[in-house]
Amino acid sequence: MGPLPGAELVKRPLQLYRYLLRCCKELPGKNVREHYRHTIRQSFKVHADEDNPERIQQIIKRAIEDADWYKKQN
């Protein structure tokens, strides 16, 4: 099980946000989905003032890798 279709197209923070929310829909159990939706929202609030394009790309890459890893565990 790899990344959702379109992961390679994620280049901007809003695209990442939408991608991660789509990933949440595949998680088992309502409580787990709600937990990760909340975590995603909080992470975006924390990084909202990030303006370094290189750092933004690092965050995007890591978030996609983490989402893929978690999906493989379940």
mmCIF file of N, CA and C in Angstrom:
data_model
loop_
_atom_site.group_PDB
_atom_site.id
_atom_site.type_symbol
_atom_site.label_atom_id
_atom_site.label_comp_id
_atom_site.label_asym_id
_atom_site.label_seq_id
_atom_site.Cartn_x
_atom_site.Cartn_y
_atom_site.Cartn_z
ATOM 1 N N MET A 1 0.853 -1.179 0.000
ATOM 2 C CA MET A 1 0.000 0.000 0.000
ATOM 3 C C MET A 1 0.892 1.234 0.000
ATOM 4 N N GLY A 2 0.821 2.013 -1.036
ATOM 5 C CA GLY A 2 1.640 3.211 -1.158
ATOM 6 C C GLY A 2 0.837 4.458 -0.872
ATOM 7 N N PRO A 3 1.398 5.578 -1.252
ATOM 8 C CA PRO A 3 0.680 6.839 -1.025
ATOM 9 C C PRO A 3 -0.596 6.904 -1.849
ATOM 10 N N LEU A 4 -1.507 7.719 -1.413
ATOM 11 C CA LEU A 4 -2.721 7.941 -2.183
ATOM 12 C C LEU A 4 -2.358 8.541 -3.532
ATOM 13 N N PRO A 5 -3.185 8.320 -4.534
ATOM 14 C CA PRO A 5 -2.929 8.956 -5.818
ATOM 15 C C PRO A 5 -2.873 10.477 -5.647
ATOM 16 N N GLY A 6 -1.903 11.075 -6.278
ATOM 17 C CA GLY A 6 -1.763 12.523 -6.193
ATOM 18 C C GLY A 6 -0.713 12.989 -5.206
ATOM 19 N N ALA A 7 -0.112 12.080 -4.446
ATOM 20 C CA ALA A 7 0.896 12.482 -3.463
ATOM 21 C C ALA A 7 2.062 13.186 -4.134
ATOM 22 N N GLU A 8 2.420 12.735 -5.327
ATOM 23 C CA GLU A 8 3.544 13.349 -6.034
ATOM 24 C C GLU A 8 3.222 14.764 -6.508
ATOM 25 N N LEU A 9 1.952 15.125 -6.525
ATOM 26 C CA LEU A 9 1.539 16.460 -6.959
ATOM 27 C C LEU A 9 1.490 17.474 -5.823
ATOM 28 N N VAL A 10 1.663 17.022 -4.600
ATOM 29 C CA VAL A 10 1.584 17.915 -3.443
ATOM 30 C C VAL A 10 2.832 18.791 -3.415
ATOM 31 N N LYS A 11 2.644 20.083 -3.630
ATOM 32 C CA LYS A 11 3.754 21.039 -3.650
ATOM 33 C C LYS A 11 3.542 22.201 -2.688
ATOM 34 N N ARG A 12 2.295 22.444 -2.304
ATOM 35 C CA ARG A 12 1.980 23.588 -1.451
ATOM 36 C C ARG A 12 1.298 23.116 -0.173
ATOM 37 N N PRO A 13 1.366 23.923 0.887
ATOM 38 C CA PRO A 13 0.775 23.526 2.173
ATOM 39 C C PRO A 13 -0.711 23.181 2.094
ATOM 40 N N LEU A 14 -1.494 23.931 1.351
ATOM 41 C CA LEU A 14 -2.924 23.635 1.257
ATOM 42 C C LEU A 14 -3.161 22.283 0.588
ATOM 43 N N GLN A 15 -2.362 21.969 -0.417
ATOM 44 C CA GLN A 15 -2.471 20.665 -1.071
ATOM 45 C C GLN A 15 -2.126 19.550 -0.088
ATOM 46 N N LEU A 16 -1.111 19.785 0.744
ATOM 47 C CA LEU A 16 -0.742 18.792 1.755
ATOM 48 C C LEU A 16 -1.880 18.600 2.746
ATOM 49 N N TYR A 17 -2.481 19.697 3.179
ATOM 50 C CA TYR A 17 -3.584 19.632 4.131
ATOM 51 C C TYR A 17 -4.714 18.765 3.583
ATOM 52 N N ARG A 18 -5.092 19.004 2.345
ATOM 53 C CA ARG A 18 -6.168 18.225 1.715
ATOM 54 C C ARG A 18 -5.770 16.761 1.556
ATOM 55 N N TYR A 19 -4.528 16.520 1.170
ATOM 56 C CA TYR A 19 -4.028 15.148 1.004
ATOM 57 C C TYR A 19 -4.105 14.395 2.332
ATOM 58 N N LEU A 20 -3.648 15.031 3.408
ATOM 59 C CA LEU A 20 -3.651 14.359 4.712
ATOM 60 C C LEU A 20 -5.073 14.092 5.203
ATOM 61 N N LEU A 21 -5.986 15.003 4.952
ATOM 62 C CA LEU A 21 -7.373 14.764 5.338
ATOM 63 C C LEU A 21 -7.972 13.602 4.548
ATOM 64 N N ARG A 22 -7.604 13.465 3.273
ATOM 65 C CA ARG A 22 -8.060 12.305 2.495
ATOM 66 C C ARG A 22 -7.477 11.018 3.068
ATOM 67 N N CYS A 23 -6.228 11.072 3.511
ATOM 68 C CA CYS A 23 -5.612 9.892 4.136
ATOM 69 C C CYS A 23 -6.371 9.489 5.398
ATOM 70 N N CYS A 24 -6.847 10.464 6.141
ATOM 71 C CA CYS A 24 -7.581 10.178 7.377
ATOM 72 C C CYS A 24 -8.847 9.375 7.109
ATOM 73 N N LYS A 25 -9.453 9.577 5.975
ATOM 74 C CA LYS A 25 -10.685 8.863 5.645
ATOM 75 C C LYS A 25 -10.462 7.359 5.558
ATOM 76 N N GLU A 26 -9.226 6.936 5.310
ATOM 77 C CA GLU A 26 -8.917 5.517 5.183
ATOM 78 C C GLU A 26 -8.555 4.853 6.517
ATOM 79 N N LEU A 27 -8.447 5.634 7.570
ATOM 80 C CA LEU A 27 -8.057 5.070 8.860
ATOM 81 C C LEU A 27 -9.211 4.314 9.500
ATOM 82 N N PRO A 28 -8.878 3.260 10.240
ATOM 83 C CA PRO A 28 -9.925 2.471 10.895
ATOM 84 C C PRO A 28 -10.416 3.156 12.167
ATOM 85 N N GLY A 29 -11.682 3.219 12.351
ATOM 86 C CA GLY A 29 -12.269 3.734 13.581
ATOM 87 C C GLY A 29 -12.431 5.243 13.605
ATOM 88 N N LYS A 30 -13.575 5.665 14.070
ATOM 89 C CA LYS A 30 -13.889 7.086 14.121
ATOM 90 C C LYS A 30 -12.951 7.844 15.051
ATOM 91 N N ASN A 31 -12.643 7.273 16.203
ATOM 92 C CA ASN A 31 -11.773 7.956 17.160
ATOM 93 C C ASN A 31 -10.384 8.186 16.592
ATOM 94 N N VAL A 32 -9.858 7.219 15.886
ATOM 95 C CA VAL A 32 -8.533 7.348 15.278
ATOM 96 C C VAL A 32 -8.561 8.436 14.212
ATOM 97 N N ARG A 33 -9.593 8.426 13.374
ATOM 98 C CA ARG A 33 -9.707 9.453 12.336
ATOM 99 C C ARG A 33 -9.782 10.853 12.946
ATOM 100 N N GLU A 34 -10.600 11.004 13.969
ATOM 101 C CA GLU A 34 -10.744 12.321 14.614
ATOM 102 C C GLU A 34 -9.440 12.763 15.270
ATOM 103 N N HIS A 35 -8.729 11.830 15.884
ATOM 104 C CA HIS A 35 -7.452 12.158 16.512
ATOM 105 C C HIS A 35 -6.475 12.717 15.475
ATOM 106 N N TYR A 36 -6.341 12.033 14.348
ATOM 107 C CA TYR A 36 -5.391 12.484 13.339
ATOM 108 C C TYR A 36 -5.858 13.742 12.622
ATOM 109 N N ARG A 37 -7.152 13.923 12.455
ATOM 110 C CA ARG A 37 -7.652 15.182 11.879
ATOM 111 C C ARG A 37 -7.283 16.350 12.794
ATOM 112 N N HIS A 38 -7.452 16.158 14.092
ATOM 113 C CA HIS A 38 -7.094 17.197 15.055
ATOM 114 C C HIS A 38 -5.587 17.469 15.016
ATOM 115 N N THR A 39 -4.787 16.411 14.957
ATOM 116 C CA THR A 39 -3.333 16.548 14.909
ATOM 117 C C THR A 39 -2.902 17.313 13.657
ATOM 118 N N ILE A 40 -3.526 17.022 12.532
ATOM 119 C CA ILE A 40 -3.210 17.725 11.282
ATOM 120 C C ILE A 40 -3.522 19.208 11.417
ATOM 121 N N ARG A 41 -4.694 19.522 11.945
ATOM 122 C CA ARG A 41 -5.067 20.934 12.119
ATOM 123 C C ARG A 41 -4.068 21.659 13.015
ATOM 124 N N GLN A 42 -3.699 21.036 14.130
ATOM 125 C CA GLN A 42 -2.762 21.658 15.066
ATOM 126 C C GLN A 42 -1.403 21.885 14.405
ATOM 127 N N SER A 43 -0.940 20.919 13.644
ATOM 128 C CA SER A 43 0.361 21.053 12.976
ATOM 129 C C SER A 43 0.349 22.202 11.979
ATOM 130 N N PHE A 44 -0.754 22.373 11.286
ATOM 131 C CA PHE A 44 -0.833 23.469 10.337
ATOM 132 C C PHE A 44 -0.873 24.814 11.047
ATOM 133 N N LYS A 45 -1.498 24.883 12.197
ATOM 134 C CA LYS A 45 -1.507 26.134 12.958
ATOM 135 C C LYS A 45 -0.100 26.473 13.453
ATOM 136 N N VAL A 46 0.627 25.468 13.903
ATOM 137 C CA VAL A 46 1.980 25.675 14.422
ATOM 138 C C VAL A 46 2.918 26.166 13.317
ATOM 139 N N HIS A 47 2.766 25.643 12.114
ATOM 140 C CA HIS A 47 3.677 25.972 11.017
ATOM 141 C C HIS A 47 3.119 27.036 10.076
ATOM 142 N N ALA A 48 2.056 27.711 10.452
ATOM 143 C CA ALA A 48 1.401 28.676 9.563
ATOM 144 C C ALA A 48 2.315 29.840 9.173
ATOM 145 N N ASP A 49 3.242 30.215 10.039
ATOM 146 C CA ASP A 49 4.104 31.353 9.746
ATOM 147 C C ASP A 49 5.403 30.963 9.035
ATOM 148 N N GLU A 50 5.529 29.722 8.669
ATOM 149 C CA GLU A 50 6.730 29.248 7.957
ATOM 150 C C GLU A 50 6.762 29.864 6.561
ATOM 151 N N ASP A 51 7.873 30.536 6.219
ATOM 152 C CA ASP A 51 7.951 31.172 4.905
ATOM 153 C C ASP A 51 9.176 30.740 4.093
ATOM 154 N N ASN A 52 9.978 29.858 4.635
ATOM 155 C CA ASN A 52 11.146 29.348 3.922
ATOM 156 C C ASN A 52 10.702 28.223 2.987
ATOM 157 N N PRO A 53 10.790 28.434 1.665
ATOM 158 C CA PRO A 53 10.314 27.418 0.716
ATOM 159 C C PRO A 53 10.997 26.062 0.881
ATOM 160 N N GLU A 54 12.276 26.062 1.200
ATOM 161 C CA GLU A 54 12.992 24.800 1.387
ATOM 162 C C GLU A 54 12.452 24.044 2.602
ATOM 163 N N ARG A 55 12.215 24.771 3.681
ATOM 164 C CA ARG A 55 11.673 24.153 4.896
ATOM 165 C C ARG A 55 10.254 23.636 4.648
ATOM 166 N N ILE A 56 9.462 24.377 3.908
ATOM 167 C CA ILE A 56 8.097 23.946 3.589
ATOM 168 C C ILE A 56 8.135 22.629 2.824
ATOM 169 N N GLN A 57 9.044 22.507 1.858
ATOM 170 C CA GLN A 57 9.154 21.265 1.094
ATOM 171 C C GLN A 57 9.611 20.103 1.972
ATOM 172 N N GLN A 58 10.488 20.374 2.940
ATOM 173 C CA GLN A 58 10.909 19.337 3.885
ATOM 174 C C GLN A 58 9.730 18.852 4.712
ATOM 175 N N ILE A 59 8.916 19.781 5.184
ATOM 176 C CA ILE A 59 7.743 19.433 5.991
ATOM 177 C C ILE A 59 6.764 18.602 5.164
ATOM 178 N N ILE A 60 6.534 19.012 3.916
ATOM 179 C CA ILE A 60 5.614 18.283 3.039
ATOM 180 C C ILE A 60 6.109 16.865 2.818
ATOM 181 N N LYS A 61 7.381 16.727 2.484
ATOM 182 C CA LYS A 61 7.956 15.400 2.221
ATOM 183 C C LYS A 61 7.836 14.504 3.450
ATOM 184 N N ARG A 62 8.160 15.037 4.602
ATOM 185 C CA ARG A 62 8.110 14.245 5.834
ATOM 186 C C ARG A 62 6.671 13.861 6.191
ATOM 187 N N ALA A 63 5.732 14.774 6.010
ATOM 188 C CA ALA A 63 4.328 14.488 6.329
ATOM 189 C C ALA A 63 3.781 13.371 5.444
ATOM 190 N N ILE A 64 4.129 13.383 4.163
ATOM 191 C CA ILE A 64 3.669 12.334 3.252
ATOM 192 C C ILE A 64 4.293 10.999 3.632
ATOM 193 N N GLU A 65 5.592 11.002 3.958
ATOM 194 C CA GLU A 65 6.263 9.772 4.384
ATOM 195 C C GLU A 65 5.631 9.215 5.657
ATOM 196 N N ASP A 66 5.342 10.093 6.610
ATOM 197 C CA ASP A 66 4.724 9.652 7.863
ATOM 198 C C ASP A 66 3.332 9.075 7.629
ATOM 199 N N ALA A 67 2.554 9.723 6.771
ATOM 200 C CA ALA A 67 1.203 9.225 6.474
ATOM 201 C C ALA A 67 1.277 7.856 5.814
ATOM 202 N N ASP A 68 2.216 7.684 4.895
ATOM 203 C CA ASP A 68 2.377 6.390 4.222
ATOM 204 C C ASP A 68 2.810 5.316 5.209
ATOM 205 N N TRP A 69 3.729 5.665 6.109
ATOM 206 C CA TRP A 69 4.194 4.703 7.108
ATOM 207 C C TRP A 69 3.026 4.252 7.985
ATOM 208 N N TYR A 70 2.226 5.215 8.439
ATOM 209 C CA TYR A 70 1.115 4.870 9.314
ATOM 210 C C TYR A 70 0.104 3.985 8.594
ATOM 211 N N LYS A 71 -0.179 4.285 7.327
ATOM 212 C CA LYS A 71 -1.119 3.470 6.566
ATOM 213 C C LYS A 71 -0.614 2.037 6.422
ATOM 214 N N LYS A 72 0.691 1.865 6.283
ATOM 215 C CA LYS A 72 1.258 0.524 6.163
ATOM 216 C C LYS A 72 1.151 -0.243 7.468
ATOM 217 N N GLN A 73 1.146 0.439 8.600
ATOM 218 C CA GLN A 73 1.065 -0.213 9.898
ATOM 219 C C GLN A 73 -0.333 -0.759 10.190
ATOM 220 N N ASN A 74 -1.337 -0.222 9.521
ATOM 221 C CA ASN A 74 -2.726 -0.631 9.789
ATOM 222 C C ASN A 74 -3.272 -1.482 8.707
#
